[in-house]
Structure formats: structure tokens, C-alpha cells
PDB file of C-alpha atoms in Angstrom:
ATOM      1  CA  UNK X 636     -46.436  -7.456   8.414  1.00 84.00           C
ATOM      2  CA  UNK X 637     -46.594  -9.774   5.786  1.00 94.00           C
ATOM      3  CA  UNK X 638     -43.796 -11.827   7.433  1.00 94.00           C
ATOM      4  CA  UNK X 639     -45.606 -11.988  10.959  1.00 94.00           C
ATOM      5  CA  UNK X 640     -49.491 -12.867   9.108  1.00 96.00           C
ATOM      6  CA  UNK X 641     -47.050 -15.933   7.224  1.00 97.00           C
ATOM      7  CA  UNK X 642     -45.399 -17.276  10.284  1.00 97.00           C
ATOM      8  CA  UNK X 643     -49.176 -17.515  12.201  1.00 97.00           C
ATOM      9  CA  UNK X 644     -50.603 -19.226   9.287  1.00 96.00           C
ATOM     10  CA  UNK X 645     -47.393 -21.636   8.821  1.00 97.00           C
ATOM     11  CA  UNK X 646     -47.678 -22.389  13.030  1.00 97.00           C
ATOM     12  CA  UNK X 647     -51.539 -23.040  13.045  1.00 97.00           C
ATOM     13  CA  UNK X 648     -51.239 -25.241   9.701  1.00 96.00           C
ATOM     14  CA  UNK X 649     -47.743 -27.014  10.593  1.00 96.00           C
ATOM     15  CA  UNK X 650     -48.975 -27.893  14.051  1.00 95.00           C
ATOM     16  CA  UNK X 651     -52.169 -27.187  15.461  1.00 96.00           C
ATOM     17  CA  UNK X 652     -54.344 -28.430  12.600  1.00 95.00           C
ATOM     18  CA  UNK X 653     -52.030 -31.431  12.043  1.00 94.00           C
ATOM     19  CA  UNK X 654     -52.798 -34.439  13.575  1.00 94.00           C
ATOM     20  CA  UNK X 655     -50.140 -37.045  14.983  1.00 94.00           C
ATOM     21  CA  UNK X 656     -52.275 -39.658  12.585  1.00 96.00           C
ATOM     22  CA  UNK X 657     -51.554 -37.255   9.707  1.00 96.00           C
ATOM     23  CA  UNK X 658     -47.973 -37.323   9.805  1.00 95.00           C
ATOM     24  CA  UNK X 659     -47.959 -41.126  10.707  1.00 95.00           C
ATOM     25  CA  UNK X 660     -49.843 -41.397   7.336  1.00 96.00           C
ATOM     26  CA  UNK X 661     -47.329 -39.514   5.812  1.00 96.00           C
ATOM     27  CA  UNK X 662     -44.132 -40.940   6.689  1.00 94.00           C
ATOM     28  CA  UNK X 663     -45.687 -44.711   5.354  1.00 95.00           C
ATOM     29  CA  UNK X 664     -47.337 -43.908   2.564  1.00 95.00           C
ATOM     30  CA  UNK X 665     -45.202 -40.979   1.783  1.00 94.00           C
ATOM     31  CA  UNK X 666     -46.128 -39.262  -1.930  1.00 95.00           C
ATOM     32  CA  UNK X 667     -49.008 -41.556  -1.801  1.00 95.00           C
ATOM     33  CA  UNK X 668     -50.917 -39.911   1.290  1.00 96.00           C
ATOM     34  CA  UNK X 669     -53.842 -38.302   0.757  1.00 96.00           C
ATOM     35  CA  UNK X 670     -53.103 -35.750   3.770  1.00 97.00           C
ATOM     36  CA  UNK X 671     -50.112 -34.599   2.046  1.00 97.00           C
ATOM     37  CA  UNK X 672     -52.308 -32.534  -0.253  1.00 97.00           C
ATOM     38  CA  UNK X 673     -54.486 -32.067   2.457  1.00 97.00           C
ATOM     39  CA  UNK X 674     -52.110 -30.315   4.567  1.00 97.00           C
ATOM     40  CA  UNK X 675     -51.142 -28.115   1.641  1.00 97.00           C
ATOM     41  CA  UNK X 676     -54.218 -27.395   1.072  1.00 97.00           C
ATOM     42  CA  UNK X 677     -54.784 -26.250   4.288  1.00 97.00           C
ATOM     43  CA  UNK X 678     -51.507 -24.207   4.134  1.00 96.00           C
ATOM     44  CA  UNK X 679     -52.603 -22.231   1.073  1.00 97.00           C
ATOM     45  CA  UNK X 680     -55.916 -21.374   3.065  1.00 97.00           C
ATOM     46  CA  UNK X 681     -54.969 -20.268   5.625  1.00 97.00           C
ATOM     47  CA  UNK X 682     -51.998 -18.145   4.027  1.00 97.00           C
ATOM     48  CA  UNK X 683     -54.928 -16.437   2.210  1.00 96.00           C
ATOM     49  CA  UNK X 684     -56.855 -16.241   5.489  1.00 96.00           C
ATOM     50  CA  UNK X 685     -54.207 -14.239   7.215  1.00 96.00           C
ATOM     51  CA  UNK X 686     -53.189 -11.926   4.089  1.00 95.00           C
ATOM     52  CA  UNK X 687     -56.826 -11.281   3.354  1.00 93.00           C
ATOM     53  CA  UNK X 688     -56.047  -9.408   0.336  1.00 92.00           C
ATOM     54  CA  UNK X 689     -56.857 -10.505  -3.290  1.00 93.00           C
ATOM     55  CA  UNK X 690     -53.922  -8.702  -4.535  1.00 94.00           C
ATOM     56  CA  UNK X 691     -51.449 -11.158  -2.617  1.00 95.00           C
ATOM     57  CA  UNK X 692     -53.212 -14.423  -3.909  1.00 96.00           C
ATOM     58  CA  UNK X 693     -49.788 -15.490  -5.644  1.00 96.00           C
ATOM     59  CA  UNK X 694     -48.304 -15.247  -2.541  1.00 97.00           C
ATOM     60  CA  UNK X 695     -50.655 -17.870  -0.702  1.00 97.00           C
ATOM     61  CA  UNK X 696     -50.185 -19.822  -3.931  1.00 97.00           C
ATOM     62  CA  UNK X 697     -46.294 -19.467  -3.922  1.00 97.00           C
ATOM     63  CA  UNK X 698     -46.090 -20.666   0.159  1.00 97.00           C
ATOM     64  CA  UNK X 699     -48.531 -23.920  -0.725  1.00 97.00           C
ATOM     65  CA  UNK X 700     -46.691 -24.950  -3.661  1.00 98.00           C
ATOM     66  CA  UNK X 701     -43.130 -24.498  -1.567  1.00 98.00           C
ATOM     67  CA  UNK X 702     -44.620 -26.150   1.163  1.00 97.00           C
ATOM     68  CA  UNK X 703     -45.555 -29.565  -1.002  1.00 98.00           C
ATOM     69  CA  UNK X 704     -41.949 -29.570  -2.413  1.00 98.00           C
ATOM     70  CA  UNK X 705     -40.217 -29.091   0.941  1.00 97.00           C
ATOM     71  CA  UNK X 706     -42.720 -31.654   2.637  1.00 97.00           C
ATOM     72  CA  UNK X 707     -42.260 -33.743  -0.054  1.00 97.00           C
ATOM     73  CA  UNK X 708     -38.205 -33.794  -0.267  1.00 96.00           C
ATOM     74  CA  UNK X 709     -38.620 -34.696   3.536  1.00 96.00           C
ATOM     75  CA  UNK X 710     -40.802 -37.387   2.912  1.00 95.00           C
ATOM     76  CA  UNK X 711     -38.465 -38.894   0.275  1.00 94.00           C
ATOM     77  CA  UNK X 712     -35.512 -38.516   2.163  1.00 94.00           C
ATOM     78  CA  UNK X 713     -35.282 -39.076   5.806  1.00 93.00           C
ATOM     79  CA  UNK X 714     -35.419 -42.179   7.550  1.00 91.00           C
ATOM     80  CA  UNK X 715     -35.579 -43.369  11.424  1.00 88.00           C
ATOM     81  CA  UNK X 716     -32.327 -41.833  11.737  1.00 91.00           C
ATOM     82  CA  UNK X 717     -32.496 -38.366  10.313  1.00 93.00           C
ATOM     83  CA  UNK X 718     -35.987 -37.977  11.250  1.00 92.00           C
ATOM     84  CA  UNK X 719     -35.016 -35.178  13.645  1.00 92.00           C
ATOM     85  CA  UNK X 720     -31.963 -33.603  11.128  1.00 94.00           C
ATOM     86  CA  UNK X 721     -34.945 -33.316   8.639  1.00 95.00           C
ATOM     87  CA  UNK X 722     -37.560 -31.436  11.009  1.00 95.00           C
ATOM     88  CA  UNK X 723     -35.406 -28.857  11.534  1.00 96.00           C
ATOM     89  CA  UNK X 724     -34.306 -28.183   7.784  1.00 97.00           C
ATOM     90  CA  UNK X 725     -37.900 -28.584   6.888  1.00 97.00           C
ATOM     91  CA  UNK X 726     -39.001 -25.812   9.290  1.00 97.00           C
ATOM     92  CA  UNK X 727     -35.539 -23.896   8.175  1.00 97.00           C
ATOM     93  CA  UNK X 728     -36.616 -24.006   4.511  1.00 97.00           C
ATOM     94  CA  UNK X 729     -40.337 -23.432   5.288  1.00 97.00           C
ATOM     95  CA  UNK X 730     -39.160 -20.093   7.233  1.00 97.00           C
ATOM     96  CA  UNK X 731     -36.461 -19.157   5.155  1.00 97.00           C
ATOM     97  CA  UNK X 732     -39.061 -19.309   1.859  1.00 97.00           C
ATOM     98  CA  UNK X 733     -41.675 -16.703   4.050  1.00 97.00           C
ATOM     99  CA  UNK X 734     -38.834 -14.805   4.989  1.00 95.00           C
ATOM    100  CA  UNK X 735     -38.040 -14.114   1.153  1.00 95.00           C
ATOM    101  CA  UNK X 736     -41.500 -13.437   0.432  1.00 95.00           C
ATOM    102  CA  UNK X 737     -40.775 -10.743   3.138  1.00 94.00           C
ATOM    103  CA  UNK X 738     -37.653  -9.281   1.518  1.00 92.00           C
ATOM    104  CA  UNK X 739     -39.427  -8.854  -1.807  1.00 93.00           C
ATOM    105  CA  UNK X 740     -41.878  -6.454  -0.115  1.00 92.00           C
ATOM    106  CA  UNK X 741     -39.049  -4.671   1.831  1.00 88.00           C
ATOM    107  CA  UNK X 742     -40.933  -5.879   5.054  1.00 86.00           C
ATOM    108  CA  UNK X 743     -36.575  -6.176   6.263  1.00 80.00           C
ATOM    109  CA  UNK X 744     -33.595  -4.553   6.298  1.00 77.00           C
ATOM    110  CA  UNK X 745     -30.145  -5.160   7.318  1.00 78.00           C
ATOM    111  CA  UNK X 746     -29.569  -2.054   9.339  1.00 81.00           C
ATOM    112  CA  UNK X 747     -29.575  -3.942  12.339  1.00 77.00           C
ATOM    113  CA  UNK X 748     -26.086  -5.171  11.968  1.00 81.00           C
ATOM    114  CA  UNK X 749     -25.016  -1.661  12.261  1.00 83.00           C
ATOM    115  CA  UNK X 750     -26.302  -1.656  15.303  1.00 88.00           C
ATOM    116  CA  UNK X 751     -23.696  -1.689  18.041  1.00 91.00           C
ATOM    117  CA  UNK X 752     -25.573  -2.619  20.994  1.00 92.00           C
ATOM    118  CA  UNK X 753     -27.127  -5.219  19.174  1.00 91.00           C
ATOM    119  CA  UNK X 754     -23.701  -6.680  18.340  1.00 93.00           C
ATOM    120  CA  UNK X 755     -22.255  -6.315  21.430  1.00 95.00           C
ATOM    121  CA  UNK X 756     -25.072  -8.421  22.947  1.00 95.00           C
ATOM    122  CA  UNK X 757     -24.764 -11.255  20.054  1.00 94.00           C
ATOM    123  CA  UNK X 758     -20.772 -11.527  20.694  1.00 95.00           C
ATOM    124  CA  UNK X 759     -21.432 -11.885  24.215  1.00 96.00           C
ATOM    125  CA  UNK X 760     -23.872 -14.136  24.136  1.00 96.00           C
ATOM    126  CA  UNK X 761     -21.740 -16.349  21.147  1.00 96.00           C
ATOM    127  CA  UNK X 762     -18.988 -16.018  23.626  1.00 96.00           C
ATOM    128  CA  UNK X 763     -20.998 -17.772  26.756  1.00 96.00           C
ATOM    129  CA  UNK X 764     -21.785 -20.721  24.204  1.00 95.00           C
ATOM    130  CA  UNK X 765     -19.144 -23.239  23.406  1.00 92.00           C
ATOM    131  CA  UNK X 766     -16.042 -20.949  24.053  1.00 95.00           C
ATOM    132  CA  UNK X 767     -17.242 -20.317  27.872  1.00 94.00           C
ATOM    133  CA  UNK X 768     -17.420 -24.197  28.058  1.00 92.00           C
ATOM    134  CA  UNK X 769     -14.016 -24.596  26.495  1.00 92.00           C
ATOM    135  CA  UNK X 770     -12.922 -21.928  29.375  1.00 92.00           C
ATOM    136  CA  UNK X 771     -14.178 -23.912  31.470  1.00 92.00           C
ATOM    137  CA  UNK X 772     -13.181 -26.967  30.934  1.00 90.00           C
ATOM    138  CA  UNK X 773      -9.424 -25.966  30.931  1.00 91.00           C
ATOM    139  CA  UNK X 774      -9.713 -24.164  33.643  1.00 89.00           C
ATOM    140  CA  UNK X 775     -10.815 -27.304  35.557  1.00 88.00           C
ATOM    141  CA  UNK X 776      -8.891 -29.894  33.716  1.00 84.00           C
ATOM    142  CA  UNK X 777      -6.162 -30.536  36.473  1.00 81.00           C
ATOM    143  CA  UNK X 778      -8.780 -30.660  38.933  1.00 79.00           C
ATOM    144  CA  UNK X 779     -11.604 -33.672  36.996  1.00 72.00           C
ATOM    145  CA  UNK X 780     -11.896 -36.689  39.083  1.00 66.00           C
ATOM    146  CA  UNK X 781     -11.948 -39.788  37.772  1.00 55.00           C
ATOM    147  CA  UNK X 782     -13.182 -42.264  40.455  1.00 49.00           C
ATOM    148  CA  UNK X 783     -15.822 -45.261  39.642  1.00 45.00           C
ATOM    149  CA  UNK X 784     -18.745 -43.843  41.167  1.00 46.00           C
ATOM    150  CA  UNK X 785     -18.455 -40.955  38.589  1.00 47.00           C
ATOM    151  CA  UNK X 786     -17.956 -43.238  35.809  1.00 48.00           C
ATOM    152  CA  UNK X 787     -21.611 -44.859  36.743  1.00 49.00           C
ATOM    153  CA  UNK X 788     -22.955 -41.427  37.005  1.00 46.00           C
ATOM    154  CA  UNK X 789     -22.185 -40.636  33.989  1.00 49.00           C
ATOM    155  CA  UNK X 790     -23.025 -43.573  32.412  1.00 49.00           C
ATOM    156  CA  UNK X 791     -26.384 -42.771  33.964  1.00 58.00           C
ATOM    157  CA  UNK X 792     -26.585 -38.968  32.207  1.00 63.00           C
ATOM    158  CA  UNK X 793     -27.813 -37.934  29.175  1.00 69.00           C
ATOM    159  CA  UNK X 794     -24.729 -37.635  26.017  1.00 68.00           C
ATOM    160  CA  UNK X 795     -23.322 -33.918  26.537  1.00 78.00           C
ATOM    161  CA  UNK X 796     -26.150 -32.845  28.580  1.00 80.00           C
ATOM    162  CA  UNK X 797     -24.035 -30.747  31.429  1.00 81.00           C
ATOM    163  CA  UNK X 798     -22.454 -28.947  27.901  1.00 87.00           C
ATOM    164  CA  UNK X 799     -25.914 -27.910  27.182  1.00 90.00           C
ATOM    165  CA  UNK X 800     -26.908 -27.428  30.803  1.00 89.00           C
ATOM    166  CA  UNK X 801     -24.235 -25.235  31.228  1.00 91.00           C
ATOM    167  CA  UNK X 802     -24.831 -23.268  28.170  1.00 94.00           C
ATOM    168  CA  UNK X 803     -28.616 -22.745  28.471  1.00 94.00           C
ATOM    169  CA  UNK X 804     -27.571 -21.219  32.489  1.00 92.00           C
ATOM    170  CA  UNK X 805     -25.432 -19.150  31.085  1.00 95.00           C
ATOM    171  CA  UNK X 806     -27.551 -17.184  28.026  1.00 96.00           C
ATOM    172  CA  UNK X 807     -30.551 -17.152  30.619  1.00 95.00           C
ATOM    173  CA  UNK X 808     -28.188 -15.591  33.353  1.00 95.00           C
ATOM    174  CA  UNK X 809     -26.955 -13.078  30.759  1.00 96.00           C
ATOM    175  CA  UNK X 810     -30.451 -12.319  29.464  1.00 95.00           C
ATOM    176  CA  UNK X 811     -31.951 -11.821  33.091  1.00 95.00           C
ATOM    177  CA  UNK X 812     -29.305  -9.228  33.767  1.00 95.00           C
ATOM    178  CA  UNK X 813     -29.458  -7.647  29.976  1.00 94.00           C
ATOM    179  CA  UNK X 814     -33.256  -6.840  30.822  1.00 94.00           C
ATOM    180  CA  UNK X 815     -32.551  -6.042  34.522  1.00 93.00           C
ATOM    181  CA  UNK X 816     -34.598  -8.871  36.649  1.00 93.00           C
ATOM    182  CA  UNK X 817     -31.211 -10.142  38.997  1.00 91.00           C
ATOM    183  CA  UNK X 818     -33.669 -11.515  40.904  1.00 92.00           C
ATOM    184  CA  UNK X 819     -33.866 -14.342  37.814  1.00 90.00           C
ATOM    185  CA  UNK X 820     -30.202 -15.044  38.572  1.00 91.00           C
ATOM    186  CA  UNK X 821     -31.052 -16.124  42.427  1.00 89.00           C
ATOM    187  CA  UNK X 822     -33.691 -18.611  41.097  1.00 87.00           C
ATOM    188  CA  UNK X 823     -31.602 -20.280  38.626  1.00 85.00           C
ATOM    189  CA  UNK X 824     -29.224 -20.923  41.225  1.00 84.00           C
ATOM    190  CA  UNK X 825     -31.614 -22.183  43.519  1.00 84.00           C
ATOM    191  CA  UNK X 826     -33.635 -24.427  40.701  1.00 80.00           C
ATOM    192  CA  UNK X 827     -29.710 -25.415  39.790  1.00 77.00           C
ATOM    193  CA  UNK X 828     -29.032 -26.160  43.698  1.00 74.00           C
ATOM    194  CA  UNK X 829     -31.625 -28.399  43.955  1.00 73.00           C
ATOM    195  CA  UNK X 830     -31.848 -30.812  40.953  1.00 72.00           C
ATOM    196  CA  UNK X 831     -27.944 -31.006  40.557  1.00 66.00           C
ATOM    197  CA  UNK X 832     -26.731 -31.069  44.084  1.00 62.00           C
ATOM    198  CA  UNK X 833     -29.020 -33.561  45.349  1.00 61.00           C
ATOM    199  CA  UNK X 834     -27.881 -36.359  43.185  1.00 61.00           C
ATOM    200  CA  UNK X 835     -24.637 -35.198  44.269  1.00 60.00           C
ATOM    201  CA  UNK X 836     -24.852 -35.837  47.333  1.00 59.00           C
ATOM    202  CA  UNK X 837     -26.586 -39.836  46.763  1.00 58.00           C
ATOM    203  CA  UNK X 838     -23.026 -40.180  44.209  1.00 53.00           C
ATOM    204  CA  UNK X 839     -21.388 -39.673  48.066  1.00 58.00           C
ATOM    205  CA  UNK X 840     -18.313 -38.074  46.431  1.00 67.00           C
ATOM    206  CA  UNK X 841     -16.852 -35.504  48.097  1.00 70.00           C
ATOM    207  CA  UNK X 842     -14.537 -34.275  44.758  1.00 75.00           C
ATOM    208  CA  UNK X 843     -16.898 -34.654  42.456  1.00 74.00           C
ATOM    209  CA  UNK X 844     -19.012 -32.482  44.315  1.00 74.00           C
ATOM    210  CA  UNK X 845     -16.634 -29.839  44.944  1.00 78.00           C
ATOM    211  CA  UNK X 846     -15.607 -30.440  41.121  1.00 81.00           C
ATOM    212  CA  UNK X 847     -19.421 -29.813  39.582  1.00 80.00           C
ATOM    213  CA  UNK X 848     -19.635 -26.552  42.347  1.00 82.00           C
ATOM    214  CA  UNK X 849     -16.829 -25.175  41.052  1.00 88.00           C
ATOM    215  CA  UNK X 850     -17.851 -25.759  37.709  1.00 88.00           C
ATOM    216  CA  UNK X 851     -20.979 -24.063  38.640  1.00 88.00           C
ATOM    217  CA  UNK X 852     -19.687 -20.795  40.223  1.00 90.00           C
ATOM    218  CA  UNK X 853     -17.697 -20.348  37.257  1.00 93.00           C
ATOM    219  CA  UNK X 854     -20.068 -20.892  34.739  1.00 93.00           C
ATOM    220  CA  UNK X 855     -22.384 -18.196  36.486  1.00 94.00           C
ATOM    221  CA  UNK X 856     -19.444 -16.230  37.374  1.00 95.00           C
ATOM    222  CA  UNK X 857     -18.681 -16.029  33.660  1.00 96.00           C
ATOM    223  CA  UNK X 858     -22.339 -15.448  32.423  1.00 96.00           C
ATOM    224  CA  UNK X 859     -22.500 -12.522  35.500  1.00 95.00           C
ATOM    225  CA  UNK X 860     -19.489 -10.893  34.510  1.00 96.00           C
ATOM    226  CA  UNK X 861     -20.276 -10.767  30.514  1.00 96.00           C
ATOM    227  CA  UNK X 862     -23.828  -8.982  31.568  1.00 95.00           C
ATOM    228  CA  UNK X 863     -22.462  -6.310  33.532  1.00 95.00           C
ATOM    229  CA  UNK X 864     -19.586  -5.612  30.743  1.00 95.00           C
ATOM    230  CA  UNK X 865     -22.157  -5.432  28.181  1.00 93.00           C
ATOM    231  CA  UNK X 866     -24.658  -3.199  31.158  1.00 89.00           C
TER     232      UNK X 866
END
């Protein structure tokens, strides 16, 4: 697939052959950098590489001279502060441009969305997102303690990072039981166990332990539940 031969060009080229003193280059002297057109270069290449047919040379041609524009709007644009914002639209745009080149050889369809078990899976793993947090949350809202040793702790945590904790539990539960390996279930609450109750038990806060576990059951309870309705 033409789609698949793109992607493994765009990784090796994007990444592997990329050096960190490339993209330093690159972010100071921006248009000016001689590895700019180097890394195109090697982009083009490589596209060819992987096609490996003269008939598809435009198409090597087409994903280097995308490449330099989308590189080069990045370059322009971002600062210390959108750095990250910008990697992911750059990688967005850089994917979304094979994935046209895809479309115009039919390489995709749309008949997955007709699918039912397909959408059954995506609501239900949608669902375990931000709504199961939301659930959640209100679910424990009359129970949160607010004491000062849990203030420290969480001035101590990472911004949001039991939202995405929870979350990432959650879709791995449901995928373990989608593909039928339960036994994944027992190690994520083990692995969760360990790292989360142990600090727990330093905070010396009887609540706020009994607050995170039931916080816990329910967020596996919920992820659990979703995989055997979809099962």
C-alpha cells in the first residue's frame, strides 16, 4: 500500500535520520538552514526508495515539496511556547497530505463506519474518556477531602495527571478485555497498587486514601463493565 510504503519513509526521514543537531539548526537559523533542504531532500529519497516505481515519481516529488512548506510554516511560526502545539500539527499535516495521496489511488474507503462493531467499540471507548471522568467525579464529589496534607500532594503532582491516569487505565482495561487477555486487567491493578498506593500511604491520610481507592474501583469498575457490554 502506497499509504503504508509513505508512512515508513516519512518515520525513517522525520526521525531516525534526523539528528537532534539538525533540528537545533533549524529552529535558529530557521529558512536559512542548510538541513532544511537537506531533510527534504532526504524525504523525497526515500519516498522514491519505498515506492520504487518510476511511474509514481510525482508522488515522491509532491510529499518533498509538502514537506518543505509544512516544515517551513513551523519554522516561521512557533516559538518556546507552541513548540509542542506545532509538532503535533506538523506531523497532522505531514500524515494527513500521505493520506490524500492514498485516497487518490483508492488505497481507502469509508465503509468502515458502517461497520457496527467497529462503532460500538469507538463509542465505548469515547465514553471511558472524559465523560467516565466526569462520572466519576460526581459520583465522588460529596466524598473529596480537602485536608492540608492533600493540598501539598497535589501541589507535588503533575497538572491533570490523575485525569489522564485515569483515562489511559481505563481504554487499556477495555482493550485487554476487547481482545480477551483479563489477565492484563490483574496487572494493571497491581502496577496501579503499587506506584499509587505507596505514596498514599507516606501522605498518612486515611480519607484520602479511601477517597483515591474508591476512585480507583470505579474507574476499573466502569472500564470492566463497558468491555463486557460491548463482549
Amino acid at each position: 500500500m502506497i499509504f503504508t510504503q509513505l508512512i515508513l519513509a516519512h518515520l525513517l526521514g522525520d526521525f531516525i535520520l534526523q539528528p537532534n543537531s539538525w533540528v537545533a539548526d533549524k529552529e535558529n537559523r530557521k529558512l536559512k538552514s542548510a538541513y532544511l533542504y537537506f531533510h527534504v531532500l532526504i524525504h523525497t529519497v526515500l519516498s522514491f526508495i519505498f515506492l520504487w516505481d518510476l511511474k509514481l515519481w510525482w508522488v515522491a516529488v509532491l510529499v518533498g515539496i509538502t514537506h518543505f512548506i509544512i516544515d517551513a510554516c513551523k519554522l516561521s511560526f512557533q516559538n518556546i511556547q507552541t513548540k509542542k502545539t506545532w509538532f503535533f500539527i506538523d506531523q497532522a499535516l505531514h500524515v494527513a497530505v500521505i493520506g490524500g495521496v492514498s485516497l487518490y489511488f483508492s488505497e481507502f474507503n469509508f465503509e468502515f463506519l458502517k461497520d457496527q462493531e467497529f462503532l460500538k467499540i469507538l463509542m465505548a471507548a469515547l465514553f471511558l474518556t472524559s465523560p467516565a471522568s466526569i462520572f466519576i467525579k460526581l459520583l465522588l464529589s460529596s466524598w473529596t477531602p480537602v485536608t492540608e496534607e492533600e493540598n501539598n500532594l497535589q501541589t507535588d503532582s503533575l497538572s491533570s495527571a490523575g485525569k489522564y491516569i485515569g483515562i489511559l487505565e481505563r481504554l487499556l482495561v477495555f482493550a485487554f478485555i476487547v481482545v480477551n487477555h483479563w489477565e492484563g486487567v490483574g496487572f494493571m491493578v497491581a502496577a496501579k497498587s503499587v506506584f499509587r498506593f505507596s505514596d498514599l500511604a507516606q501522605a498518612k491520610q486515611r480519607k484520602l486514601t479511601e477517597y483515591v481507592l474508591i476512585g480507583t474501583l470505579l474507574s476499573f469498575g466502569i472500564a470492566v463493565l463497558a468491555g463486557i457490554l460491548i463482549k
